[in-house]
Coordinates of C-alpha atoms in Angstrom, one line a residue:
Chain X
M1 CA 0.0 0.0 0.0
L2 CA 1.3 3.4 -1.0
E3 CA 0.3 6.3 1.2
I4 CA 1.0 10.0 0.6
K5 CA 0.2 12.5 3.3
N6 CA 0.0 16.3 3.3
L7 CA 1.7 16.6 -0.1
K8 CA 2.5 20.2 -1.0
K9 CA 3.9 21.6 -4.2
S10 CA 4.0 25.1 -5.6
F11 CA 5.8 26.7 -8.5
G12 CA 7.0 30.1 -7.3
S13 CA 4.0 31.7 -5.6
R14 CA 1.5 29.5 -7.4
V15 CA 0.3 26.7 -5.2
I16 CA -0.5 23.6 -7.3
L17 CA -1.0 20.9 -4.6
D18 CA -2.0 21.8 -1.1
N19 CA -2.2 19.1 1.5
V20 CA -3.0 16.3 -0.8
N21 CA -3.6 12.8 0.6
V22 CA -3.5 9.7 -1.6
T23 CA -3.8 6.1 -0.7
I24 CA -3.3 3.2 -3.2
K25 CA -4.2 -0.2 -1.9
D26 CA -2.3 -3.2 -3.1
Q27 CA -3.6 -4.8 -6.4
E28 CA -6.1 -2.0 -6.9
V29 CA -6.3 0.7 -9.5
L30 CA -6.6 4.3 -8.5
S31 CA -7.5 6.9 -11.0
I32 CA -6.7 10.5 -10.6
V33 CA -9.1 12.6 -12.6
G34 CA -9.8 16.3 -13.1
P35 CA -9.7 19.0 -15.8
S36 CA -6.3 20.0 -17.3
G37 CA -4.5 22.5 -15.1
A38 CA -5.9 21.0 -11.9
G39 CA -2.5 19.6 -10.9
K40 CA -3.0 15.9 -11.6
T41 CA 0.1 15.6 -13.7
T42 CA 2.1 17.5 -11.1
L43 CA 0.8 15.1 -8.5
L44 CA 2.0 12.1 -10.6
R45 CA 5.4 13.8 -11.2
C46 CA 5.8 14.2 -7.4
I47 CA 5.0 10.6 -6.9
T48 CA 7.3 9.4 -9.6
G49 CA 10.2 11.6 -8.4
L50 CA 10.3 13.7 -11.5
E51 CA 9.3 16.7 -9.5
Q52 CA 10.5 17.4 -5.9
A53 CA 7.5 17.9 -3.6
D54 CA 7.8 20.9 -1.2
S55 CA 6.7 18.7 1.7
G56 CA 4.8 15.5 2.3
E57 CA 5.2 12.0 3.6
F58 CA 5.6 9.0 1.3
T59 CA 5.2 5.5 2.7
I60 CA 5.1 2.2 0.9
D61 CA 3.9 -0.8 3.0
G62 CA 4.4 1.2 6.1
K63 CA 8.0 2.2 5.4
S64 CA 8.8 5.7 4.3
F65 CA 10.5 6.3 1.0
D66 CA 11.8 9.2 -1.0
P67 CA 10.6 9.3 -4.6
N68 CA 13.6 11.5 -5.6
A69 CA 16.2 9.0 -4.3
T70 CA 18.0 7.3 -7.1
D71 CA 20.2 5.0 -5.2
T72 CA 17.6 2.7 -3.7
S73 CA 17.9 -0.9 -4.5
E74 CA 14.2 -1.4 -4.8
S75 CA 12.0 -0.1 -7.6
V76 CA 8.9 1.5 -6.1
I77 CA 7.4 3.3 -9.1
G78 CA 7.2 2.4 -12.7
V79 CA 6.0 5.0 -15.2
V80 CA 4.2 4.8 -18.6
F81 CA 4.5 8.3 -20.1
Q82 CA 1.8 9.9 -22.2
D83 CA 4.1 9.9 -25.3
F84 CA 5.7 6.7 -24.1
N85 CA 9.2 8.1 -24.5
L86 CA 10.7 4.9 -25.8
F87 CA 14.3 5.1 -26.8
P88 CA 14.2 5.4 -30.6
H89 CA 17.7 4.1 -31.2
L90 CA 17.2 0.8 -29.3
S91 CA 15.2 -2.2 -30.4
V92 CA 12.1 -3.2 -28.4
M93 CA 14.1 -5.8 -26.6
D94 CA 16.9 -3.4 -25.8
N95 CA 14.4 -0.8 -24.6
I96 CA 13.2 -3.4 -22.1
I97 CA 16.4 -4.9 -20.9
L98 CA 18.5 -1.7 -20.7
A99 CA 17.6 -0.8 -17.2
P100 CA 17.5 -4.3 -15.7
T101 CA 21.0 -5.0 -17.0
M102 CA 22.5 -1.6 -16.2
V103 CA 20.7 -0.8 -13.0
L104 CA 19.7 -4.1 -11.5
K105 CA 22.9 -5.8 -12.9
Q106 CA 20.9 -8.7 -14.3
S107 CA 22.7 -10.8 -16.8
K108 CA 21.7 -10.3 -20.4
Q109 CA 20.2 -13.8 -20.6
V110 CA 18.0 -13.5 -17.5
A111 CA 16.9 -10.0 -18.6
T112 CA 16.1 -11.2 -22.1
A113 CA 14.2 -14.2 -20.8
D114 CA 12.1 -12.0 -18.5
A115 CA 11.5 -9.5 -21.3
K116 CA 10.3 -12.3 -23.6
K117 CA 7.7 -13.3 -21.0
L118 CA 6.6 -9.7 -20.7
L119 CA 6.3 -9.4 -24.5
D120 CA 4.2 -12.6 -24.7
Q121 CA 2.0 -11.5 -21.8
L122 CA 1.4 -8.1 -23.5
G123 CA 0.6 -9.5 -26.9
L124 CA 3.9 -8.4 -28.5
I125 CA 5.3 -11.9 -29.4
G126 CA 8.0 -11.6 -32.0
K127 CA 8.3 -7.8 -31.8
G128 CA 11.5 -7.8 -29.9
D129 CA 13.7 -7.0 -32.9
L130 CA 11.6 -4.1 -34.2
Y131 CA 12.4 -0.5 -33.5
P132 CA 9.9 1.9 -31.9
Y133 CA 9.2 3.7 -35.2
Q134 CA 8.0 0.4 -36.7
L135 CA 5.3 0.1 -34.0
S136 CA 1.7 1.4 -33.8
G137 CA 0.7 3.7 -31.0
G138 CA -0.9 0.9 -29.0
Q139 CA 2.1 -1.3 -29.4
K140 CA 4.5 1.4 -28.3
Q141 CA 2.4 1.8 -25.2
R142 CA 2.6 -1.9 -24.4
V143 CA 6.4 -1.7 -24.9
A144 CA 6.5 1.2 -22.5
I145 CA 4.5 -0.9 -20.0
A146 CA 6.9 -3.9 -20.5
R147 CA 9.9 -1.6 -20.0
A148 CA 8.4 -0.3 -16.8
L149 CA 7.4 -3.8 -15.5
A150 CA 10.9 -5.2 -16.2
M151 CA 12.1 -3.1 -13.3
K152 CA 9.6 -4.9 -11.1
P153 CA 8.0 -1.8 -9.6
K154 CA 5.5 -2.0 -6.7
I155 CA 3.2 0.4 -8.5
L156 CA 2.8 1.2 -12.1
C157 CA 1.8 4.8 -13.0
Y158 CA 0.2 6.0 -16.3
D159 CA 0.0 9.6 -17.5
E160 CA -3.0 10.0 -19.7
P161 CA -2.8 6.5 -21.2
T162 CA -5.6 7.1 -23.7
S163 CA -4.7 10.6 -25.0
A164 CA -2.0 9.6 -27.5
L165 CA -4.1 6.8 -28.9
D166 CA -7.0 6.4 -31.3
P167 CA -10.2 6.8 -29.4
N168 CA -11.3 3.3 -30.4
L169 CA -8.3 1.9 -28.6
R170 CA -9.7 3.0 -25.3
K171 CA -11.4 -0.3 -24.6
E172 CA -8.1 -2.1 -25.3
V173 CA -6.3 0.0 -22.7
E174 CA -9.0 -0.8 -20.3
R175 CA -8.6 -4.5 -20.9
L176 CA -4.8 -4.1 -20.6
I177 CA -5.1 -2.4 -17.2
S178 CA -7.6 -4.9 -15.9
G179 CA -5.4 -7.7 -17.1
L180 CA -2.4 -6.4 -15.2
K181 CA -4.6 -5.9 -12.2
Q182 CA -5.6 -9.6 -12.3
D183 CA -1.9 -10.4 -12.3
G184 CA -1.6 -8.5 -9.1
M185 CA -0.2 -5.1 -10.3
T186 CA -1.1 -2.0 -8.3
Q187 CA -1.8 0.8 -10.7
L188 CA -2.2 4.6 -10.7
V189 CA -3.8 6.1 -13.7
V190 CA -4.0 9.9 -14.4
T191 CA -6.7 10.7 -16.9
H192 CA -9.1 13.5 -17.8
D193 CA -11.5 10.9 -19.1
M194 CA -14.1 10.3 -16.4
D195 CA -15.8 7.3 -18.2
F196 CA -12.5 5.6 -18.7
A197 CA -11.6 6.2 -15.1
R198 CA -14.9 4.7 -13.9
N199 CA -14.4 1.6 -16.0
I200 CA -10.9 0.8 -14.7
A201 CA -10.6 2.2 -11.2
D202 CA -11.4 0.8 -7.8
D203 CA -10.9 4.2 -6.4
I204 CA -11.1 7.7 -7.9
L205 CA -9.3 10.8 -6.7
E206 CA -10.8 13.9 -8.1
V207 CA -8.5 16.9 -8.4
S208 CA -11.1 19.5 -9.2
S209 CA -9.5 22.6 -7.9
L210 CA -6.8 23.5 -5.5
D211 CA -8.1 22.7 -2.1
K212 CA -11.0 20.4 -3.0
L213 CA -9.6 17.0 -3.1
N214 CA -11.9 14.1 -2.5
Q215 CA -10.9 10.5 -2.6
T216 CA -14.2 8.6 -2.9
A217 CA -14.8 4.9 -3.0
D218 CA -16.5 3.9 -6.2
Chain L
M1 CA 53.7 17.3 -67.8
S2 CA 56.0 14.4 -68.3
I3 CA 55.6 11.1 -66.4
S4 CA 59.2 11.1 -65.3
Y5 CA 58.8 14.5 -63.7
I6 CA 55.7 13.4 -61.9
S7 CA 57.3 10.3 -60.6
E8 CA 60.2 12.4 -59.5
I9 CA 58.2 14.8 -57.3
L10 CA 55.5 12.4 -56.1
P11 CA 57.6 10.9 -53.3
S12 CA 58.1 14.3 -51.7
L13 CA 54.4 15.1 -52.1
F14 CA 53.4 11.8 -50.5
Q15 CA 55.7 12.6 -47.7
G16 CA 53.9 15.9 -47.2
A17 CA 50.6 14.0 -47.5
G18 CA 51.8 11.7 -44.7
L19 CA 52.2 14.6 -42.3
T20 CA 48.8 16.0 -43.4
L21 CA 47.2 12.6 -42.6
Q22 CA 49.0 12.3 -39.2
L23 CA 47.8 15.8 -38.3
F24 CA 44.3 14.9 -39.4
F25 CA 44.0 11.7 -37.4
W26 CA 45.6 13.1 -34.2
T27 CA 43.4 16.2 -34.4
L28 CA 40.2 14.0 -34.7
I29 CA 41.3 11.7 -31.9
G30 CA 41.8 14.6 -29.6
S31 CA 39.1 17.1 -30.6
L32 CA 36.1 14.8 -30.8
P33 CA 36.3 13.6 -27.2
L34 CA 37.2 17.2 -26.1
G35 CA 34.1 18.5 -28.0
I36 CA 31.9 16.0 -26.3
V37 CA 33.1 16.9 -22.8
V38 CA 33.0 20.7 -23.5
S39 CA 29.4 20.3 -25.0
L40 CA 28.3 18.6 -21.8
G41 CA 29.8 21.5 -19.8
L42 CA 28.1 24.1 -22.2
T43 CA 24.7 22.5 -21.4
S44 CA 25.3 22.1 -17.7
K45 CA 23.6 24.0 -14.9
I46 CA 26.9 25.3 -13.4
K47 CA 27.1 28.9 -14.6
P48 CA 30.8 29.6 -14.0
L49 CA 31.7 26.5 -15.9
R50 CA 29.5 27.6 -18.8
W51 CA 31.0 31.1 -18.8
L52 CA 34.5 29.6 -18.9
L53 CA 33.6 27.3 -21.8
D54 CA 31.8 30.0 -23.6
L55 CA 35.0 32.1 -23.4
Y56 CA 37.0 29.2 -24.7
V57 CA 34.7 28.7 -27.7
W58 CA 34.6 32.4 -28.4
L59 CA 38.4 32.6 -28.4
M60 CA 38.8 29.6 -30.7
R61 CA 36.1 30.5 -33.1
G62 CA 36.7 34.2 -32.9
T63 CA 40.4 34.2 -34.1
P64 CA 42.0 32.7 -37.2
L65 CA 43.4 29.2 -36.8
L66 CA 46.6 30.6 -38.4
L67 CA 46.9 33.1 -35.6
Q68 CA 46.4 30.4 -33.0
L69 CA 49.1 28.3 -34.5
I70 CA 51.5 31.2 -34.3
F71 CA 50.5 31.9 -30.7
V72 CA 51.0 28.3 -29.6
F73 CA 54.4 27.9 -31.3
Y74 CA 55.9 31.4 -30.9
G75 CA 53.8 32.9 -28.1
L76 CA 53.6 30.2 -25.5
P77 CA 57.4 29.8 -25.1
L78 CA 57.3 33.4 -23.7
V79 CA 55.4 32.1 -20.7
G80 CA 57.5 29.0 -20.4
I81 CA 55.5 26.5 -22.4
V82 CA 57.5 25.1 -25.3
F83 CA 56.1 22.8 -27.9
Q84 CA 57.9 21.1 -30.7
R85 CA 56.6 22.3 -34.1
Y86 CA 54.6 19.1 -34.7
D87 CA 53.2 19.0 -31.1
A88 CA 52.3 22.7 -31.3
A89 CA 50.4 22.1 -34.5
I90 CA 48.4 19.2 -33.0
F91 CA 47.7 21.1 -29.8
A92 CA 46.4 24.2 -31.7
F93 CA 44.3 22.1 -34.0
I94 CA 42.7 20.0 -31.2
L95 CA 41.8 23.2 -29.3
N96 CA 40.4 24.8 -32.4
Y97 CA 38.4 21.9 -33.7
G98 CA 37.3 20.9 -30.2
A99 CA 35.5 24.2 -29.9
Y100 CA 33.7 23.8 -33.2
F101 CA 32.7 20.2 -32.3
A102 CA 31.5 21.3 -28.9
E103 CA 29.1 23.8 -30.5
I104 CA 27.9 21.1 -32.9
F105 CA 27.4 18.6 -30.1
R106 CA 25.7 21.3 -28.0
G107 CA 23.1 21.7 -30.7
G108 CA 22.7 17.9 -30.9
L109 CA 22.3 17.6 -27.1
Q110 CA 19.7 20.3 -26.9
S111 CA 17.6 18.5 -29.6
I112 CA 17.2 15.4 -27.5
D113 CA 13.7 15.5 -26.0
N114 CA 13.4 16.0 -22.3
G115 CA 11.2 12.9 -22.2
Q116 CA 14.3 10.7 -22.9
Y117 CA 16.0 12.0 -19.8
E118 CA 12.8 11.5 -17.8
S119 CA 12.4 8.0 -19.0
A120 CA 16.0 7.2 -18.1
Q121 CA 15.4 8.8 -14.7
V122 CA 12.4 6.8 -13.7
L123 CA 14.2 3.6 -14.9
R124 CA 16.9 4.8 -12.4
L125 CA 19.7 5.0 -14.9
S126 CA 22.6 7.2 -13.6
Y127 CA 23.6 10.4 -15.3
W128 CA 26.5 8.8 -17.1
Q129 CA 24.5 5.7 -18.1
T130 CA 21.9 8.0 -19.5
I131 CA 24.6 10.0 -21.4
R132 CA 26.4 7.0 -22.7
K133 CA 23.4 4.7 -23.6
I134 CA 20.6 7.1 -24.4
V135 CA 21.9 10.5 -25.3
I136 CA 25.2 10.1 -27.2
P137 CA 23.9 7.4 -29.6
Q138 CA 21.1 9.7 -30.6
V139 CA 23.3 12.8 -30.7
V140 CA 25.8 11.1 -33.0
K141 CA 23.1 10.5 -35.6
I142 CA 21.9 14.1 -35.5
V143 CA 25.4 15.7 -35.7
L144 CA 27.0 13.4 -38.3
P145 CA 26.4 15.7 -41.3
S146 CA 27.8 18.8 -39.5
V147 CA 30.7 16.8 -38.1
G148 CA 31.4 15.6 -41.6
N149 CA 31.7 19.1 -42.8
E150 CA 34.3 19.9 -40.2
V151 CA 36.2 16.7 -40.9
I152 CA 36.5 17.7 -44.6
N153 CA 37.5 21.2 -43.6
L154 CA 40.2 19.7 -41.4
V155 CA 41.9 17.9 -44.3
K156 CA 42.4 21.3 -46.0
D157 CA 43.0 23.4 -42.9
S158 CA 46.0 21.2 -42.1
S159 CA 47.8 23.2 -44.8
L160 CA 48.1 26.1 -42.4
V161 CA 50.9 24.4 -40.6
Y162 CA 53.3 25.8 -43.1
V163 CA 53.3 29.0 -41.0
I164 CA 55.3 27.3 -38.2
G165 CA 57.6 25.6 -40.7
L166 CA 56.1 22.1 -41.0
G167 CA 56.3 20.3 -44.3
D168 CA 52.8 19.2 -45.2
L169 CA 51.3 18.3 -48.6
L170 CA 50.8 21.9 -49.8
R171 CA 54.2 23.0 -48.7
A172 CA 55.8 20.1 -50.6
G173 CA 54.0 21.3 -53.7
N174 CA 55.1 24.9 -53.0
V175 CA 58.8 23.8 -52.8
A176 CA 58.6 21.9 -56.0
T177 CA 56.8 24.7 -57.9
S178 CA 59.2 27.4 -56.9
R179 CA 62.2 25.2 -57.7
D180 CA 61.0 23.9 -61.1
V181 CA 58.9 26.9 -62.2
T182 CA 55.9 24.8 -63.2
L183 CA 52.3 24.4 -62.0
V184 CA 52.4 20.6 -62.2
P185 CA 53.1 20.0 -58.5
Y186 CA 50.1 22.2 -57.6
I187 CA 47.9 20.1 -59.9
L188 CA 49.1 17.0 -58.2
V189 CA 48.6 18.5 -54.8
G190 CA 45.0 19.4 -55.7
A191 CA 44.4 15.9 -57.0
I192 CA 45.7 14.4 -53.7
Y193 CA 43.5 16.6 -51.6
L194 CA 40.5 15.6 -53.7
L195 CA 41.4 12.0 -53.2
L196 CA 41.7 12.4 -49.4
V197 CA 38.4 14.3 -49.2
G198 CA 36.8 11.6 -51.5
V199 CA 37.8 8.9 -49.1
C200 CA 36.5 11.0 -46.1
T201 CA 33.2 11.5 -47.9
Y202 CA 32.9 7.8 -48.6
V203 CA 33.6 6.8 -45.0
L204 CA 31.2 9.5 -43.6
H205 CA 28.5 8.3 -46.0
K206 CA 29.0 4.7 -44.7
V207 CA 28.8 5.9 -41.1
E208 CA 25.6 7.8 -41.8
Q209 CA 24.1 4.7 -43.4
R210 CA 25.0 2.7 -40.3
Y211 CA 23.0 5.1 -38.2
S212 CA 20.0 5.2 -40.5
Y213 CA 18.6 1.9 -39.0
Y214 CA 16.0 4.0 -37.2
Q215 CA 14.0 6.8 -38.6

C-alpha cells in the first residue's frame, strides 16, 4: 500500500498541490481525474520523483521512502508516459532490458528471458527486434509498459494513457489495465476521461480545484 | 607534364601528405572527445563552468586558426610552455576543432527530447549511463552531417601548418613549384586533396548509413 500524506507543491508563488492525501491499496487501480491544469500531472510527477515535492510523507507498505532518491535498491514506481518516451535508437528488446541489466545488474540472458515473457504477456510476441518507429501507438504503449514492468515496480503509473491513442483503442487500454490488475499489479492512472476512469478504477481521486480533493470509493 | 617529372616529385608530395594525414588523425582523436566533454559543460547548470567554456569557444572560433598556430608555437614559449613544431600544430588544431565540435554537439544535445531523460530517470539510470546509452547514440546520428563538414575542412585546414615551418602536402607542392617553375606540382597537390576528401566523404557516408537503421 502506498500512502501519501500532506503533499504540498508550488511553483513560485502558485500553489499547485496543497495538503493532498493519496492512498493506493495493493492490487487496486486508483484513478486521478480532473480537468487539465488542476494539478494531476504535477501530483503524478511528485509521486514518480520527476518533481520534488515541497513537503509531504511518502510511505510504501508502512516504510517511508523518498521518490527522488535514485540510489535505492528497490523499484517502487514504474511510469508509462503519455508519449511513451521509448528510446528510438534501441530495439524493443533493448528498450526493455537496458535498465534491468544496467541498474539491477541482471545478466543479459536473464533479462532477455524476462523480457520475452513480458512481451508474450502483452501480446507483443516476435516484436523484440523491431524499433519503436515500426510500431503502432498501442504497441508502443505496451512496450512502455513492458519496459516499466521489467524493473519490477510495486506500483505502475500511467500519465493520460488514452490521449496519445486512437479513441477506439480506449477499450483495449481498459482491458490491458484490468489484465495487469488480475496479475496483481497495483496501478495509478492519471486521466481527464471520467468514463475511462470509472471503467478501470477501484478508487477515484478527483483533483477538481486546489483545495478540494476528495478520494471517494466507487 | 612528363611522367618522369611526376614520378620524380611524387615521393616528396606523398611525404607531405603523410604529415597531413597524421595531423588529421591526431586532431580528430583529440578534438572529438574534447568536443563531447565541452558540450556537456556548455549545457550544464553550473554557470561559472558555462562562462568559462563560452569564453574558450569564443576565443577559438573568434580568431583565425593561423593566428592560434602562431601563438601556440611562438607565443607560449614566452610564458615557459615550449612545444615542438609538430606538437604545437596538433595542440592548436585540437583546441580549435574541439571548440567547433563542442558547438555542434551542444546543438545535438539540446535537440534530445526531455522525455528521454525523464524515461531514463524513472528507470533509475545514472547520469553517465543516460549520457552513454541514451543521449550520445542519438546525438551522434543528429550531428553526423555537421561533423562531416568539419572533418572535410580539417583535411584542407591542415595546410596552415606551413606557418610554423612544418612540411605538409601543400608546402611540398610549394617547394617543387618554386624550384622547377611549373604548376604541375600544384595540380598533383589538388588531386591528392581531392582523393583524401573523397575517401573521407565515402567513410562518412557509410557511417551515416549505419545510423539510418532507425528513422
